PDB file of C-alpha atoms and ligand atoms in Angstrom:
ATOM      1  CA  UNK X  17     119.240  73.846 156.105  1.00  0.00           C
ATOM      2  CA  UNK X  18     117.025  73.142 153.137  1.00  0.00           C
ATOM      3  CA  UNK X  19     113.822  74.963 152.608  1.00  0.00           C
ATOM      4  CA  UNK X  20     111.608  74.017 149.378  1.00  0.00           C
ATOM      5  CA  UNK X  21     111.742  77.085 147.106  1.00  0.00           C
ATOM      6  CA  UNK X  22     109.265  79.712 147.872  1.00  0.00           C
ATOM      7  CA  UNK X  23     108.064  77.922 150.868  1.00  0.00           C
ATOM      8  CA  UNK X  24     107.218  80.514 153.571  1.00  0.00           C
ATOM      9  CA  UNK X  25     104.947  79.013 156.327  1.00  0.00           C
ATOM     10  CA  UNK X  26     102.011  81.073 157.604  1.00  0.00           C
ATOM     11  CA  UNK X  27     102.616  79.278 161.232  1.00  0.00           C
ATOM     12  CA  UNK X  28     105.949  77.918 162.580  1.00  0.00           C
ATOM     13  CA  UNK X  29     105.890  76.270 165.878  1.00  0.00           C
ATOM     14  CA  UNK X  30     109.324  76.444 167.591  1.00  0.00           C
ATOM     15  CA  UNK X  31     110.021  74.002 170.664  1.00  0.00           C
ATOM     16  CA  UNK X  32     112.864  72.594 172.580  1.00  0.00           C
ATOM     17  CA  UNK X  33     112.389  68.890 172.006  1.00  0.00           C
ATOM     18  CA  UNK X  34     110.992  66.780 169.426  1.00  0.00           C
ATOM     19  CA  UNK X  35     107.306  65.765 170.611  1.00  0.00           C
ATOM     20  CA  UNK X  36     106.676  69.167 172.512  1.00  0.00           C
ATOM     21  CA  UNK X  37     104.852  70.416 169.645  1.00  0.00           C
ATOM     22  CA  UNK X  38     102.814  67.332 169.368  1.00  0.00           C
ATOM     23  CA  UNK X  39     101.783  67.715 173.069  1.00  0.00           C
ATOM     24  CA  UNK X  40     101.156  71.650 173.162  1.00  0.00           C
ATOM     25  CA  UNK X  41      99.962  72.766 169.884  1.00  0.00           C
ATOM     26  CA  UNK X  42      99.626  69.712 167.479  1.00  0.00           C
ATOM     27  CA  UNK X  43      95.871  70.175 167.070  1.00  0.00           C
ATOM     28  CA  UNK X  44      96.341  73.699 166.168  1.00  0.00           C
ATOM     29  CA  UNK X  45      98.702  72.850 163.240  1.00  0.00           C
ATOM     30  CA  UNK X  46      96.206  70.414 162.017  1.00  0.00           C
ATOM     31  CA  UNK X  47      93.573  73.053 162.143  1.00  0.00           C
ATOM     32  CA  UNK X  48      95.568  75.443 160.269  1.00  0.00           C
ATOM     33  CA  UNK X  49      96.572  72.903 157.558  1.00  0.00           C
ATOM     34  CA  UNK X  50      93.148  72.144 157.259  1.00  0.00           C
ATOM     35  CA  UNK X  51      92.317  75.864 156.515  1.00  0.00           C
ATOM     36  CA  UNK X  52      94.937  75.803 153.774  1.00  0.00           C
ATOM     37  CA  UNK X  53      97.522  77.536 155.771  1.00  0.00           C
ATOM     38  CA  UNK X  54     101.273  76.490 155.515  1.00  0.00           C
ATOM     39  CA  UNK X  55     102.799  75.196 158.920  1.00  0.00           C
ATOM     40  CA  UNK X  56     106.301  74.205 159.969  1.00  0.00           C
ATOM     41  CA  UNK X  57     108.057  73.097 163.002  1.00  0.00           C
ATOM     42  CA  UNK X  58     111.737  73.903 164.325  1.00  0.00           C
ATOM     43  CA  UNK X  59     112.921  71.734 167.106  1.00  0.00           C
ATOM     44  CA  UNK X  60     115.677  73.198 168.856  1.00  0.00           C
ATOM     45  CA  UNK X  61     117.692  70.138 170.011  1.00  0.00           C
ATOM     46  CA  UNK X  62     117.988  66.527 168.801  1.00  0.00           C
ATOM     47  CA  UNK X  63     116.727  64.570 171.960  1.00  0.00           C
ATOM     48  CA  UNK X  64     119.975  63.029 172.933  1.00  0.00           C
ATOM     49  CA  UNK X  65     119.703  63.319 176.462  1.00  0.00           C
ATOM     50  CA  UNK X  66     116.141  61.587 176.919  1.00  0.00           C
ATOM     51  CA  UNK X  67     115.926  58.691 179.124  1.00  0.00           C
ATOM     52  CA  UNK X  68     114.397  56.623 176.310  1.00  0.00           C
ATOM     53  CA  UNK X  69     115.390  56.313 172.590  1.00  0.00           C
ATOM     54  CA  UNK X  70     118.367  57.679 170.682  1.00  0.00           C
ATOM     55  CA  UNK X  71     118.401  60.929 168.790  1.00  0.00           C
ATOM     56  CA  UNK X  72     118.257  58.831 165.708  1.00  0.00           C
ATOM     57  CA  UNK X  73     115.265  57.230 166.854  1.00  0.00           C
ATOM     58  CA  UNK X  74     113.679  60.585 167.694  1.00  0.00           C
ATOM     59  CA  UNK X  75     114.404  61.976 164.306  1.00  0.00           C
ATOM     60  CA  UNK X  76     112.583  59.180 162.423  1.00  0.00           C
ATOM     61  CA  UNK X  77     109.542  59.552 164.907  1.00  0.00           C
ATOM     62  CA  UNK X  78     109.711  63.354 164.373  1.00  0.00           C
ATOM     63  CA  UNK X  79     109.470  62.997 160.778  1.00  0.00           C
ATOM     64  CA  UNK X  80     106.526  60.581 161.151  1.00  0.00           C
ATOM     65  CA  UNK X  81     104.824  62.955 163.398  1.00  0.00           C
ATOM     66  CA  UNK X  82     105.340  65.838 160.948  1.00  0.00           C
ATOM     67  CA  UNK X  83     103.688  63.736 158.284  1.00  0.00           C
ATOM     68  CA  UNK X  84     100.538  63.164 160.308  1.00  0.00           C
ATOM     69  CA  UNK X  85     100.396  66.594 161.465  1.00  0.00           C
ATOM     70  CA  UNK X  86     100.511  67.812 157.788  1.00  0.00           C
ATOM     71  CA  UNK X  87     103.580  70.300 158.248  1.00  0.00           C
ATOM     72  CA  UNK X  88     105.224  71.198 155.121  1.00  0.00           C
ATOM     73  CA  UNK X  89     108.688  71.486 157.005  1.00  0.00           C
ATOM     74  CA  UNK X  90     110.404  70.332 159.890  1.00  0.00           C
ATOM     75  CA  UNK X  91     113.978  70.483 161.240  1.00  0.00           C
ATOM     76  CA  UNK X  92     115.930  70.087 164.195  1.00  0.00           C
ATOM     77  CA  UNK X  93     118.961  72.254 165.234  1.00  0.00           C
ATOM     78  CA  UNK X  94     121.517  70.922 167.429  1.00  0.00           C
ATOM     79  CA  UNK X  95     121.271  72.817 170.921  1.00  0.00           C
ATOM     80  CA  UNK X  96     122.417  70.626 173.648  1.00  0.00           C
ATOM     81  CA  UNK X  97     119.282  68.732 175.074  1.00  0.00           C
ATOM     82  CA  UNK X  98     118.844  69.660 178.506  1.00  0.00           C
ATOM     83  CA  UNK X  99     121.045  72.919 178.469  1.00  0.00           C
ATOM     84  CA  UNK X 100     119.392  75.124 175.931  1.00  0.00           C
ATOM     85  CA  UNK X 101     120.755  78.569 176.668  1.00  0.00           C
ATOM     86  CA  UNK X 102     119.902  81.817 175.717  1.00  0.00           C
ATOM     87  CA  UNK X 103     123.048  82.828 174.024  1.00  0.00           C
ATOM     88  CA  UNK X 104     123.711  85.012 171.068  1.00  0.00           C
ATOM     89  CA  UNK X 105     124.896  81.876 169.152  1.00  0.00           C
ATOM     90  CA  UNK X 106     121.372  80.294 169.684  1.00  0.00           C
ATOM     91  CA  UNK X 107     119.496  83.499 169.162  1.00  0.00           C
ATOM     92  CA  UNK X 108     121.388  83.858 165.646  1.00  0.00           C
ATOM     93  CA  UNK X 109     120.909  80.067 165.033  1.00  0.00           C
ATOM     94  CA  UNK X 110     116.987  80.803 165.148  1.00  0.00           C
ATOM     95  CA  UNK X 111     117.307  84.154 163.415  1.00  0.00           C
ATOM     96  CA  UNK X 112     118.634  82.204 160.332  1.00  0.00           C
ATOM     97  CA  UNK X 113     115.722  79.996 160.124  1.00  0.00           C
ATOM     98  CA  UNK X 114     113.234  82.911 160.849  1.00  0.00           C
ATOM     99  CA  UNK X 115     114.874  84.610 157.818  1.00  0.00           C
ATOM    100  CA  UNK X 116     114.544  81.768 155.548  1.00  0.00           C
ATOM    101  CA  UNK X 117     111.164  80.563 156.431  1.00  0.00           C
ATOM    102  CA  UNK X 118     109.621  84.033 157.043  1.00  0.00           C
ATOM    103  CA  UNK X 119     106.469  83.042 159.035  1.00  0.00           C
ATOM    104  CA  UNK X 120     103.714  85.235 159.906  1.00  0.00           C
ATOM    105  CA  UNK X 121     102.889  83.598 163.068  1.00  0.00           C
ATOM    106  CA  UNK X 122     105.265  81.886 165.760  1.00  0.00           C
ATOM    107  CA  UNK X 123     104.234  79.596 168.603  1.00  0.00           C
ATOM    108  CA  UNK X 124     106.611  79.233 171.362  1.00  0.00           C
ATOM    109  CA  UNK X 125     106.268  77.520 174.717  1.00  0.00           C
ATOM    110  CA  UNK X 126     104.883  79.659 177.594  1.00  0.00           C
ATOM    111  CA  UNK X 127     107.628  81.012 179.799  1.00  0.00           C
ATOM    112  CA  UNK X 128     106.776  79.362 182.958  1.00  0.00           C
ATOM    113  CA  UNK X 129     107.517  75.447 182.650  1.00  0.00           C
ATOM    114  CA  UNK X 130     108.758  72.495 184.709  1.00  0.00           C
ATOM    115  CA  UNK X 131     111.452  71.794 182.219  1.00  0.00           C
ATOM    116  CA  UNK X 132     114.029  74.400 182.169  1.00  0.00           C
ATOM    117  CA  UNK X 133     114.566  73.983 178.360  1.00  0.00           C
ATOM    118  CA  UNK X 134     110.759  74.971 177.766  1.00  0.00           C
ATOM    119  CA  UNK X 135     111.055  78.345 179.765  1.00  0.00           C
ATOM    120  CA  UNK X 136     114.041  79.374 178.072  1.00  0.00           C
ATOM    121  CA  UNK X 137     112.687  78.707 174.569  1.00  0.00           C
ATOM    122  CA  UNK X 138     110.069  81.248 175.500  1.00  0.00           C
ATOM    123  CA  UNK X 139     112.562  84.014 175.986  1.00  0.00           C
ATOM    124  CA  UNK X 140     115.185  82.772 173.490  1.00  0.00           C
ATOM    125  CA  UNK X 141     112.489  82.667 170.618  1.00  0.00           C
ATOM    126  CA  UNK X 142     111.124  86.075 171.548  1.00  0.00           C
ATOM    127  CA  UNK X 143     114.412  87.640 171.095  1.00  0.00           C
ATOM    128  CA  UNK X 144     115.314  85.531 168.257  1.00  0.00           C
ATOM    129  CA  UNK X 145     112.126  87.130 166.603  1.00  0.00           C
ATOM    130  CA  UNK X 146     112.865  90.505 167.582  1.00  0.00           C
ATOM    131  CA  UNK X 147     116.579  90.410 166.264  1.00  0.00           C
ATOM    132  CA  UNK X 148     115.419  88.748 163.117  1.00  0.00           C
ATOM    133  CA  UNK X 149     113.704  92.185 162.290  1.00  0.00           C
ATOM    134  CA  UNK X 150     116.780  94.108 162.588  1.00  0.00           C
ATOM    135  CA  UNK X 151     118.506  95.193 159.174  1.00  0.00           C
ATOM    136  CA  UNK X 152     121.935  95.669 160.475  1.00  0.00           C
ATOM    137  CA  UNK X 153     121.993  92.401 162.290  1.00  0.00           C
ATOM    138  CA  UNK X 154     123.954  89.817 160.050  1.00  0.00           C
ATOM    139  CA  UNK X 155     122.989  86.280 160.987  1.00  0.00           C
ATOM    140  CA  UNK X 156     125.924  84.721 159.453  1.00  0.00           C
ATOM    141  CA  UNK X 157     126.663  81.486 158.173  1.00  0.00           C
ATOM    142  CA  UNK X 158     124.761  78.474 159.314  1.00  0.00           C
ATOM    143  CA  UNK X 159     126.159  76.322 162.255  1.00  0.00           C
ATOM    144  CA  UNK X 160     126.739  73.401 159.701  1.00  0.00           C
ATOM    145  CA  UNK X 161     128.954  75.233 157.710  1.00  0.00           C
ATOM    146  CA  UNK X 162     126.478  75.864 154.838  1.00  0.00           C
ATOM    147  CA  UNK X 163     125.281  79.432 154.178  1.00  0.00           C
ATOM    148  CA  UNK X 164     121.971  80.322 154.813  1.00  0.00           C
ATOM    149  CA  UNK X 165     122.424  83.206 152.265  1.00  0.00           C
ATOM    150  CA  UNK X 166     121.889  80.798 149.168  1.00  0.00           C
ATOM    151  CA  UNK X 167     119.055  82.793 148.257  1.00  0.00           C
ATOM    152  CA  UNK X 168     118.612  86.535 148.620  1.00  0.00           C
ATOM    153  CA  UNK X 169     115.569  85.743 150.782  1.00  0.00           C
ATOM    154  CA  UNK X 170     117.670  83.944 153.399  1.00  0.00           C
ATOM    155  CA  UNK X 171     119.428  86.972 154.726  1.00  0.00           C
ATOM    156  CA  UNK X 172     116.755  89.855 154.634  1.00  0.00           C
ATOM    157  CA  UNK X 173     115.506  90.846 157.754  1.00  0.00           C
ATOM    158  CA  UNK X 174     112.038  89.328 159.049  1.00  0.00           C
ATOM    159  CA  UNK X 175     110.043  89.998 161.927  1.00  0.00           C
ATOM    160  CA  UNK X 176     106.707  87.857 162.559  1.00  0.00           C
ATOM    161  CA  UNK X 177     103.775  89.800 162.863  1.00  0.00           C
ATOM    162  CA  UNK X 178     102.520  87.765 165.704  1.00  0.00           C
ATOM    163  CA  UNK X 179     103.813  85.425 168.596  1.00  0.00           C
ATOM    164  CA  UNK X 180     101.763  83.239 170.720  1.00  0.00           C
ATOM    165  CA  UNK X 181     102.646  81.120 173.661  1.00  0.00           C
ATOM    166  CA  UNK X 182     101.452  77.626 174.152  1.00  0.00           C
ATOM    167  CA  UNK X 183     100.373  77.300 177.649  1.00  0.00           C
ATOM    168  CA  UNK X 184      98.963  73.778 178.215  1.00  0.00           C
ATOM    169  CA  UNK X 185     101.256  72.836 180.976  1.00  0.00           C
ATOM    170  CA  UNK X 186     101.289  76.387 182.670  1.00  0.00           C
ATOM    171  CA  UNK X 187      99.016  77.423 185.330  1.00  0.00           C
ATOM    172  CA  UNK X 188      97.804  80.544 183.589  1.00  0.00           C
ATOM    173  CA  UNK X 189      94.513  81.767 182.063  1.00  0.00           C
ATOM    174  CA  UNK X 190      94.819  81.501 178.495  1.00  0.00           C
ATOM    175  CA  UNK X 191      94.113  84.443 176.334  1.00  0.00           C
ATOM    176  CA  UNK X 192      92.396  82.319 173.974  1.00  0.00           C
ATOM    177  CA  UNK X 193      91.649  78.494 173.107  1.00  0.00           C
ATOM    178  CA  UNK X 194      91.858  76.947 169.613  1.00  0.00           C
ATOM    179  CA  UNK X 195      89.085  74.509 169.000  1.00  0.00           C
ATOM    180  CA  UNK X 196      90.865  71.229 167.973  1.00  0.00           C
ATOM    181  CA  UNK X 197      87.841  69.057 168.384  1.00  0.00           C
ATOM    182  CA  UNK X 198      87.997  67.454 164.786  1.00  0.00           C
ATOM    183  CA  UNK X 199      91.644  66.998 165.144  1.00  0.00           C
ATOM    184  CA  UNK X 200      91.988  65.108 168.588  1.00  0.00           C
ATOM    185  CA  UNK X 201      92.448  61.703 167.430  1.00  0.00           C
ATOM    186  CA  UNK X 202      94.955  62.889 164.777  1.00  0.00           C
ATOM    187  CA  UNK X 203      96.875  64.764 167.176  1.00  0.00           C
ATOM    188  CA  UNK X 204      97.002  61.762 169.478  1.00  0.00           C
ATOM    189  CA  UNK X 205      98.564  59.723 166.651  1.00  0.00           C
ATOM    190  CA  UNK X 206     101.151  62.173 165.944  1.00  0.00           C
ATOM    191  CA  UNK X 207     102.291  61.959 169.664  1.00  0.00           C
ATOM    192  CA  UNK X 208     102.235  58.206 169.790  1.00  0.00           C
ATOM    193  CA  UNK X 209     104.381  58.353 166.684  1.00  0.00           C
ATOM    194  CA  UNK X 210     107.167  58.742 169.320  1.00  0.00           C
ATOM    195  CA  UNK X 211     107.309  54.951 170.002  1.00  0.00           C
ATOM    196  CA  UNK X 212     110.680  55.285 171.773  1.00  0.00           C
ATOM    197  CA  UNK X 213     109.197  57.678 174.234  1.00  0.00           C
ATOM    198  CA  UNK X 214     105.436  56.517 174.771  1.00  0.00           C
ATOM    199  CA  UNK X 215     105.450  52.968 174.052  1.00  0.00           C
ATOM    200  CA  UNK X 216     105.318  50.798 177.381  1.00  0.00           C
ATOM    201  CA  UNK X 217     108.949  49.415 178.224  1.00  0.00           C
ATOM    202  CA  UNK X 218     111.232  48.826 181.038  1.00  0.00           C
ATOM    203  CA  UNK X 219     113.657  51.904 180.558  1.00  0.00           C
ATOM    204  CA  UNK X 220     112.312  54.777 182.736  1.00  0.00           C
ATOM    205  CA  UNK X 221     109.023  53.075 183.574  1.00  0.00           C
ATOM    206  CA  UNK X 222     109.005  54.613 186.987  1.00  0.00           C
ATOM    207  CA  UNK X 223     109.272  57.979 185.182  1.00  0.00           C
ATOM    208  CA  UNK X 224     107.004  57.725 182.305  1.00  0.00           C
ATOM    209  CA  UNK X 225     103.262  57.413 182.344  1.00  0.00           C
ATOM    210  CA  UNK X 226     101.819  54.103 180.913  1.00  0.00           C
ATOM    211  CA  UNK X 227     100.919  54.272 177.400  1.00  0.00           C
ATOM    212  CA  UNK X 228      97.270  53.647 178.162  1.00  0.00           C
ATOM    213  CA  UNK X 229      97.207  56.727 180.588  1.00  0.00           C
ATOM    214  CA  UNK X 230      98.587  59.168 177.802  1.00  0.00           C
ATOM    215  CA  UNK X 231      95.571  59.084 175.856  1.00  0.00           C
ATOM    216  CA  UNK X 232      93.348  59.749 179.031  1.00  0.00           C
ATOM    217  CA  UNK X 233      95.419  62.458 180.217  1.00  0.00           C
ATOM    218  CA  UNK X 234      96.048  64.263 177.031  1.00  0.00           C
ATOM    219  CA  UNK X 235      92.458  64.107 176.159  1.00  0.00           C
ATOM    220  CA  UNK X 236      91.342  65.383 179.527  1.00  0.00           C
ATOM    221  CA  UNK X 237      93.604  68.531 179.278  1.00  0.00           C
ATOM    222  CA  UNK X 238      92.193  69.180 175.859  1.00  0.00           C
ATOM    223  CA  UNK X 239      88.640  68.849 177.350  1.00  0.00           C
ATOM    224  CA  UNK X 240      89.262  71.063 179.939  1.00  0.00           C
ATOM    225  CA  UNK X 241      90.567  73.721 177.717  1.00  0.00           C
ATOM    226  CA  UNK X 242      87.709  73.187 175.373  1.00  0.00           C
ATOM    227  CA  UNK X 243      85.222  73.528 178.233  1.00  0.00           C
ATOM    228  CA  UNK X 244      86.613  77.095 178.880  1.00  0.00           C
ATOM    229  CA  UNK X 245      85.668  77.978 175.318  1.00  0.00           C
ATOM    230  CA  UNK X 246      82.529  76.219 175.147  1.00  0.00           C
ATOM    231  CA  UNK X 247      83.862  73.696 172.700  1.00  0.00           C
ATOM    232  CA  UNK X 248      84.737  70.019 173.170  1.00  0.00           C
ATOM    233  CA  UNK X 249      88.610  69.908 172.862  1.00  0.00           C
ATOM    234  CA  UNK X 250      90.882  72.792 172.875  1.00  0.00           C
ATOM    235  CA  UNK X 251      94.480  73.900 172.969  1.00  0.00           C
ATOM    236  CA  UNK X 252      95.281  77.096 175.220  1.00  0.00           C
ATOM    237  CA  UNK X 253      97.498  80.116 174.225  1.00  0.00           C
ATOM    238  CA  UNK X 254      98.527  83.270 175.938  1.00  0.00           C
ATOM    239  CA  UNK X 255      99.244  86.488 173.748  1.00  0.00           C
ATOM    240  CA  UNK X 256     100.806  89.300 175.375  1.00  0.00           C
ATOM    241  CA  UNK X 257      98.854  91.960 173.432  1.00  0.00           C
ATOM    242  CA  UNK X 258      95.189  92.661 174.133  1.00  0.00           C
ATOM    243  CA  UNK X 259      92.576  91.417 171.861  1.00  0.00           C
ATOM    244  CA  UNK X 260      91.165  93.782 169.078  1.00  0.00           C
ATOM    245  CA  UNK X 261      87.135  93.609 168.654  1.00  0.00           C
ATOM    246  CA  UNK X 262      85.556  94.744 165.495  1.00  0.00           C
ATOM    247  CA  UNK X 263      81.920  93.730 165.713  1.00  0.00           C
ATOM    248  CA  UNK X 264      80.725  92.798 169.288  1.00  0.00           C
ATOM    249  CA  UNK X 265      77.768  90.632 168.084  1.00  0.00           C
ATOM    250  CA  UNK X 266      80.525  88.403 166.703  1.00  0.00           C
ATOM    251  CA  UNK X 267      82.461  87.853 169.845  1.00  0.00           C
ATOM    252  CA  UNK X 268      82.918  83.897 170.105  1.00  0.00           C
ATOM    253  CA  UNK X 269      82.505  82.215 173.413  1.00  0.00           C
ATOM    254  CA  UNK X 270      79.124  82.376 175.204  1.00  0.00           C
ATOM    255  CA  UNK X 271      78.917  84.375 178.666  1.00  0.00           C
ATOM    256  CA  UNK X 272      76.075  82.678 180.367  1.00  0.00           C
TER     257      UNK X 272
HETATM  258 ZN1   ZN N   5     110.114  69.191 176.112  1.00  0.00          ZN
END
């Protein structure tokens, strides 16, 4: 797994499927990039079980979406699509990436989800973040046979400072919302880069939302969460920790 020399993202989004991140935290990644922060995406599967499109189609589309989102690095592991499990091998596969990239913040899917892969990634990702910090845990060789320890930094323990859960599709009150108002159109473009998934076609037409409705639905969800935080469009997150305040007069989001 190749990482540009010295590239250490401030924010790494981990998700089960290519196009998950675009739906749940793409606006946040755009906002972070606009602030000058480095962002990255790790997809855990290649999308071979999707009703529409091949894994190759989705690889191409994911690359295009990553370009639109302005992320500095995106790769997919090869966990089985539709059968992601929280195994030691899978935890270690993520540990290897965490030790290479050394992100400060990790975004994971929220643990309550319709798709079982999404729910599992919340736990799998959390446990990998924990294990990644253990000095005595060797992460071993990469699954593709190449050694992740080409550089010394690739094998050093690393624990992200913060984990947040993207909760867009969960029935849960978010801990906070990220204002994505200036980036909503660009986020939509990133999602629509997945032509094999979202362009109108006969395969899976009874299962998929028509293209013209995707915009309305995703904007409505963003508007809903934006309203909760007093902005136009937002993406919701849950954090397990409590918030910490310094100056009460600077607390955002108006009460009345
Ligand atoms: Zn998904």
